[in-house]
mmCIF file of C-alpha atoms in Angstrom:
data_model
loop_
_atom_site.group_PDB
_atom_site.id
_atom_site.type_symbol
_atom_site.label_atom_id
_atom_site.label_comp_id
_atom_site.label_asym_id
_atom_site.label_seq_id
_atom_site.Cartn_x
_atom_site.Cartn_y
_atom_site.Cartn_z
ATOM 1 C CA MET A 1127 25.256 -15.419 2.194
ATOM 2 C CA CYS A 1128 23.896 -14.148 -1.281
ATOM 3 C CA TYR A 1129 24.073 -10.355 0.606
ATOM 4 C CA LYS A 1130 28.056 -10.963 1.674
ATOM 5 C CA GLU A 1131 29.238 -9.755 -1.913
ATOM 6 C CA LEU A 1132 27.144 -6.655 -2.283
ATOM 7 C CA PHE A 1133 28.203 -5.489 1.011
ATOM 8 C CA ASP A 1134 31.756 -6.448 1.462
ATOM 9 C CA THR A 1135 33.546 -3.456 1.931
ATOM 10 C CA LYS A 1136 37.098 -4.474 0.413
ATOM 11 C CA THR A 1137 35.714 -4.761 -3.050
ATOM 12 C CA ASN A 1138 33.159 -1.780 -2.608
ATOM 13 C CA SER A 1139 32.974 2.062 -2.072
ATOM 14 C CA ILE A 1140 30.319 3.986 -0.001
ATOM 15 C CA LYS A 1141 28.639 4.920 -2.702
ATOM 16 C CA LYS A 1142 28.247 1.597 -4.085
ATOM 17 C CA LEU A 1143 27.568 0.054 -0.304
ATOM 18 C CA TRP A 1144 24.297 2.604 -0.404
ATOM 19 C CA GLU A 1145 23.633 2.145 -3.856
ATOM 20 C CA ASN A 1146 23.197 -1.815 -3.098
ATOM 21 C CA LEU A 1147 21.423 -1.061 -0.023
ATOM 22 C CA ASN A 1148 18.721 0.697 -1.727
ATOM 23 C CA ASN A 1149 18.405 -1.703 -4.685
ATOM 24 C CA VAL A 1150 17.699 -4.742 -1.838
ATOM 25 C CA SER A 1151 15.406 -2.785 0.548
ATOM 26 C CA SER A 1152 13.020 -0.610 -2.033
ATOM 27 C CA PHE A 1153 13.909 2.408 -0.704
ATOM 28 C CA LYS A 1154 14.178 4.440 -3.785
ATOM 29 C CA ASN A 1155 11.231 4.283 -6.774
ATOM 30 C CA GLY A 1156 12.930 4.140 -9.835
ATOM 31 C CA ASN A 1157 10.173 5.959 -11.559
ATOM 32 C CA LYS A 1158 10.845 9.805 -10.845
ATOM 33 C CA LYS A 1159 8.703 10.630 -14.513
ATOM 34 C CA THR A 1160 5.796 10.896 -11.895
ATOM 35 C CA ALA A 1161 7.522 12.445 -8.897
ATOM 36 C CA ILE A 1162 5.890 15.859 -8.369
ATOM 37 C CA LYS A 1163 7.584 18.422 -5.887
ATOM 38 C CA LEU A 1164 4.341 20.077 -4.524
ATOM 39 C CA SER A 1165 5.430 23.188 -2.680
ATOM 40 C CA LYS A 1166 1.774 24.798 -1.748
ATOM 41 C CA LEU A 1167 -1.701 23.606 -2.039
ATOM 42 C CA CYS A 1168 -4.828 25.457 -1.535
ATOM 43 C CA ILE A 1169 -7.633 24.563 0.017
ATOM 44 C CA ASN A 1170 -10.654 26.771 0.075
ATOM 45 C CA ASN A 1171 -8.662 29.811 -0.817
ATOM 46 C CA VAL A 1172 -6.134 29.022 1.900
ATOM 47 C CA ILE A 1173 -2.413 28.779 1.039
ATOM 48 C CA LEU A 1174 -0.113 25.692 2.435
ATOM 49 C CA ASN A 1175 3.032 25.807 1.734
ATOM 50 C CA ASP A 1176 5.123 23.826 4.299
ATOM 51 C CA ASN A 1177 5.368 20.189 3.847
ATOM 52 C CA LYS A 1178 3.359 18.773 7.685
ATOM 53 C CA ASN A 1179 0.345 21.318 6.448
ATOM 54 C CA ILE A 1180 0.432 20.052 2.844
ATOM 55 C CA CYS A 1181 0.188 16.400 3.739
ATOM 56 C CA ASN A 1182 -2.548 17.525 6.708
ATOM 57 C CA GLY A 1183 -3.878 18.976 4.231
ATOM 58 C CA LEU A 1184 -4.545 16.279 1.476
ATOM 59 C CA ASN A 1185 -5.231 13.856 4.095
ATOM 60 C CA LYS A 1186 -7.984 16.053 4.889
ATOM 61 C CA TYR A 1187 -9.437 15.860 1.791
ATOM 62 C CA PHE A 1188 -9.025 12.643 0.695
ATOM 63 C CA SER A 1189 -10.616 11.662 4.362
ATOM 64 C CA THR A 1190 -14.035 13.376 2.992
ATOM 65 C CA VAL A 1191 -14.218 13.380 -0.202
ATOM 66 C CA GLY A 1192 -17.014 10.544 0.589
ATOM 67 C CA GLN A 1193 -18.987 12.321 2.515
ATOM 68 C CA GLN A 1194 -19.355 15.460 0.786
ATOM 69 C CA LEU A 1195 -20.015 13.045 -2.565
ATOM 70 C CA VAL A 1196 -22.714 11.253 -0.562
ATOM 71 C CA ASP A 1197 -24.387 14.837 0.632
ATOM 72 C CA GLU A 1198 -24.129 16.296 -2.452
ATOM 73 C CA LEU A 1199 -26.131 13.241 -3.982
ATOM 74 C CA THR A 1200 -28.616 13.713 -1.519
ATOM 75 C CA LYS A 1201 -28.905 17.451 -1.493
ATOM 76 C CA ASN A 1202 -29.879 16.726 -5.352
ATOM 77 C CA ASN A 1203 -32.540 14.137 -4.924
ATOM 78 C CA PRO A 1204 -33.508 14.864 -1.272
ATOM 79 C CA SER A 1205 -36.083 11.865 -1.970
ATOM 80 C CA SER A 1206 -33.404 9.585 -2.456
ATOM 81 C CA ASN A 1207 -31.853 7.108 0.590
ATOM 82 C CA THR A 1208 -28.138 6.454 0.915
ATOM 83 C CA LYS A 1209 -29.175 2.799 2.497
ATOM 84 C CA ASP A 1210 -31.723 1.918 -0.310
ATOM 85 C CA PHE A 1211 -29.775 -0.919 -1.626
ATOM 86 C CA ILE A 1212 -29.694 -2.659 1.235
ATOM 87 C CA LYS A 1213 -33.439 -3.830 0.550
ATOM 88 C CA TYR A 1214 -32.262 -5.519 -2.508
ATOM 89 C CA CYS A 1215 -29.605 -7.843 -0.294
ATOM 90 C CA GLU A 1216 -30.092 -11.185 0.633
ATOM 91 C CA PRO A 1217 -29.941 -11.855 3.974
ATOM 92 C CA SER A 1218 -26.186 -12.853 4.107
ATOM 93 C CA ILE A 1219 -25.376 -16.801 5.548
ATOM 94 C CA MET A 1220 -23.127 -17.160 8.247
ATOM 95 C CA ASN A 1221 -20.331 -19.393 7.867
ATOM 96 C CA SER A 1222 -20.698 -19.147 3.910
ATOM 97 C CA MET A 1223 -17.396 -19.060 3.198
ATOM 98 C CA TYR A 1224 -14.248 -21.480 3.753
ATOM 99 C CA CYS A 1225 -10.679 -21.217 2.958
ATOM 100 C CA GLU A 1226 -8.800 -23.478 2.753
ATOM 101 C CA PRO A 1227 -5.485 -23.278 4.318
ATOM 102 C CA VAL A 1228 -2.585 -22.379 2.198
ATOM 103 C CA THR A 1229 0.599 -24.441 1.193
ATOM 104 C CA ILE A 1230 4.035 -23.939 1.580
ATOM 105 C CA SER A 1231 4.646 -24.378 -2.260
ATOM 106 C CA GLU A 1232 1.517 -22.118 -3.339
ATOM 107 C CA LEU A 1233 3.028 -19.189 -0.704
ATOM 108 C CA TYR A 1234 6.252 -20.064 -2.768
ATOM 109 C CA ASN A 1235 5.009 -20.005 -5.710
ATOM 110 C CA ILE A 1236 3.037 -16.499 -4.836
ATOM 111 C CA ILE A 1237 6.407 -14.843 -3.593
ATOM 112 C CA SER A 1238 7.975 -15.687 -7.053
ATOM 113 C CA LYS A 1239 5.080 -14.327 -9.226
ATOM 114 C CA LEU A 1240 6.192 -10.687 -6.843
ATOM 115 C CA LYS A 1241 7.247 -8.432 -9.795
ATOM 116 C CA ILE A 1242 10.491 -6.547 -7.797
ATOM 117 C CA ARG A 1243 9.930 -3.709 -9.445
ATOM 118 C CA LYS A 1244 6.769 -2.527 -7.651
ATOM 119 C CA SER A 1245 7.030 -0.129 -5.061
ATOM 120 C CA PRO A 1246 7.960 -0.805 -1.446
ATOM 121 C CA ARG A 1247 5.269 -0.227 1.108
ATOM 122 C CA PHE A 1248 4.835 2.370 3.975
ATOM 123 C CA ASP A 1249 7.695 0.090 6.049
ATOM 124 C CA ASN A 1250 9.659 0.240 2.971
ATOM 125 C CA ILE A 1251 10.132 -3.579 2.697
ATOM 126 C CA GLY A 1252 10.068 -4.458 -1.325
ATOM 127 C CA PRO A 1253 9.045 -7.464 -3.171
ATOM 128 C CA LYS A 1254 13.094 -8.238 -4.116
ATOM 129 C CA LEU A 1255 13.963 -8.213 -0.500
ATOM 130 C CA ILE A 1256 10.818 -11.072 0.350
ATOM 131 C CA LYS A 1257 11.906 -12.749 -2.948
ATOM 132 C CA ASP A 1258 15.246 -12.987 -1.481
ATOM 133 C CA VAL A 1259 14.434 -13.821 2.116
ATOM 134 C CA SER A 1260 11.628 -16.420 1.296
ATOM 135 C CA SER A 1261 13.586 -18.964 3.121
ATOM 136 C CA ILE A 1262 14.019 -17.542 5.788
ATOM 137 C CA VAL A 1263 10.461 -16.145 6.198
ATOM 138 C CA ILE A 1264 8.022 -18.673 4.621
ATOM 139 C CA ASN A 1265 7.312 -20.450 7.940
ATOM 140 C CA PRO A 1266 6.007 -17.727 9.733
ATOM 141 C CA LEU A 1267 4.176 -15.945 6.752
ATOM 142 C CA LEU A 1268 2.508 -19.380 6.424
ATOM 143 C CA TYR A 1269 1.310 -19.301 10.036
ATOM 144 C CA LEU A 1270 0.143 -16.087 10.161
ATOM 145 C CA TYR A 1271 -1.916 -16.338 6.957
ATOM 146 C CA ASN A 1272 -3.212 -19.858 7.985
ATOM 147 C CA ARG A 1273 -4.273 -18.341 10.691
ATOM 148 C CA SER A 1274 -5.787 -15.615 9.561
ATOM 149 C CA PHE A 1275 -7.740 -18.001 7.612
ATOM 150 C CA GLU A 1276 -8.948 -19.802 10.349
ATOM 151 C CA THR A 1277 -10.108 -16.496 12.551
ATOM 152 C CA GLY A 1278 -11.858 -14.488 9.764
ATOM 153 C CA THR A 1279 -9.178 -11.908 10.958
ATOM 154 C CA VAL A 1280 -6.612 -9.850 9.291
ATOM 155 C CA PRO A 1281 -4.185 -8.654 11.777
ATOM 156 C CA ASP A 1282 -4.225 -4.217 11.931
ATOM 157 C CA LYS A 1283 -0.695 -4.317 10.953
ATOM 158 C CA LEU A 1284 -1.349 -5.703 7.754
ATOM 159 C CA LYS A 1285 -4.480 -2.793 7.646
ATOM 160 C CA LEU A 1286 -1.912 -0.063 7.094
ATOM 161 C CA ALA A 1287 -1.590 1.778 4.365
ATOM 162 C CA LYS A 1288 0.874 4.207 2.735
ATOM 163 C CA VAL A 1289 -1.149 6.858 1.161
ATOM 164 C CA VAL A 1290 0.430 8.902 -1.782
ATOM 165 C CA PRO A 1291 -1.345 11.554 -3.861
ATOM 166 C CA LEU A 1292 -0.888 10.982 -7.971
ATOM 167 C CA PHE A 1293 -1.121 14.086 -9.196
ATOM 168 C CA LYS A 1294 -3.594 13.963 -12.688
ATOM 169 C CA GLY A 1295 -2.972 16.991 -14.218
ATOM 170 C CA GLY A 1296 -3.977 20.610 -14.381
ATOM 171 C CA ASP A 1297 -3.490 23.194 -11.392
ATOM 172 C CA SER A 1298 -0.038 21.210 -9.046
ATOM 173 C CA SER A 1299 -1.826 23.341 -5.818
ATOM 174 C CA THR A 1300 -5.698 22.400 -6.427
ATOM 175 C CA PRO A 1301 -5.782 18.693 -4.065
ATOM 176 C CA ASN A 1302 -8.710 17.848 -6.722
ATOM 177 C CA ASN A 1303 -6.223 17.444 -9.161
ATOM 178 C CA TYR A 1304 -4.680 14.177 -7.307
ATOM 179 C CA ARG A 1305 -5.536 10.843 -6.578
ATOM 180 C CA PRO A 1306 -4.795 8.499 -3.294
ATOM 181 C CA ILE A 1307 -3.063 5.120 -3.922
ATOM 182 C CA SER A 1308 -2.813 2.790 -1.010
ATOM 183 C CA LEU A 1309 -0.122 0.856 -0.937
ATOM 184 C CA LEU A 1310 -0.425 -2.058 1.728
ATOM 185 C CA SER A 1311 2.048 -4.096 3.295
ATOM 186 C CA ILE A 1312 3.831 -6.287 1.429
ATOM 187 C CA PHE A 1313 2.693 -8.683 3.592
ATOM 188 C CA ASP A 1314 -0.637 -8.010 2.993
ATOM 189 C CA LYS A 1315 -0.361 -8.207 -0.622
ATOM 190 C CA LEU A 1316 1.048 -11.526 -0.178
ATOM 191 C CA LEU A 1317 -2.247 -12.453 1.873
ATOM 192 C CA GLU A 1318 -4.376 -11.149 -0.828
ATOM 193 C CA ASN A 1319 -3.318 -13.495 -3.485
#
């Protein structure tokens, strides 16, 4: 009922309807200052200039940075072992951690503290929508989160992320000048809290 007024075609133009839909679903991020239109990317002296190749190029770059760093560290110090830290770790203790079941009031409290201006995730579901429909989704979420704590597993769908390249400065066609930001599902963010 709360959306009836927003989407009443008698009082709204088509433009206003789309504006209301974007506000409710968080399809648009209001922060246009940091957005940069990436028209070309240079990787290994090869210029990529179509969106698909640029996305694939950034994906490959971001997914290999860690291994390249390890390779560089071991090249500079051949005697180092990248697993040396393990000898300093105590053996793990099975069943050493227990999560109390989440209560409905705790989950409502977490939802109420969501910042509605946060970016939507890969599924385009933002905090405002979750807040607005919390009374409808609270019981399924409560079941899902408590089941996750009981089994010690997180559903695979909650592990999906939208990776957004954040421009740090310098030459915008250089992949090194971007930092990957992973936007996890709002449902995963609720579980983390």
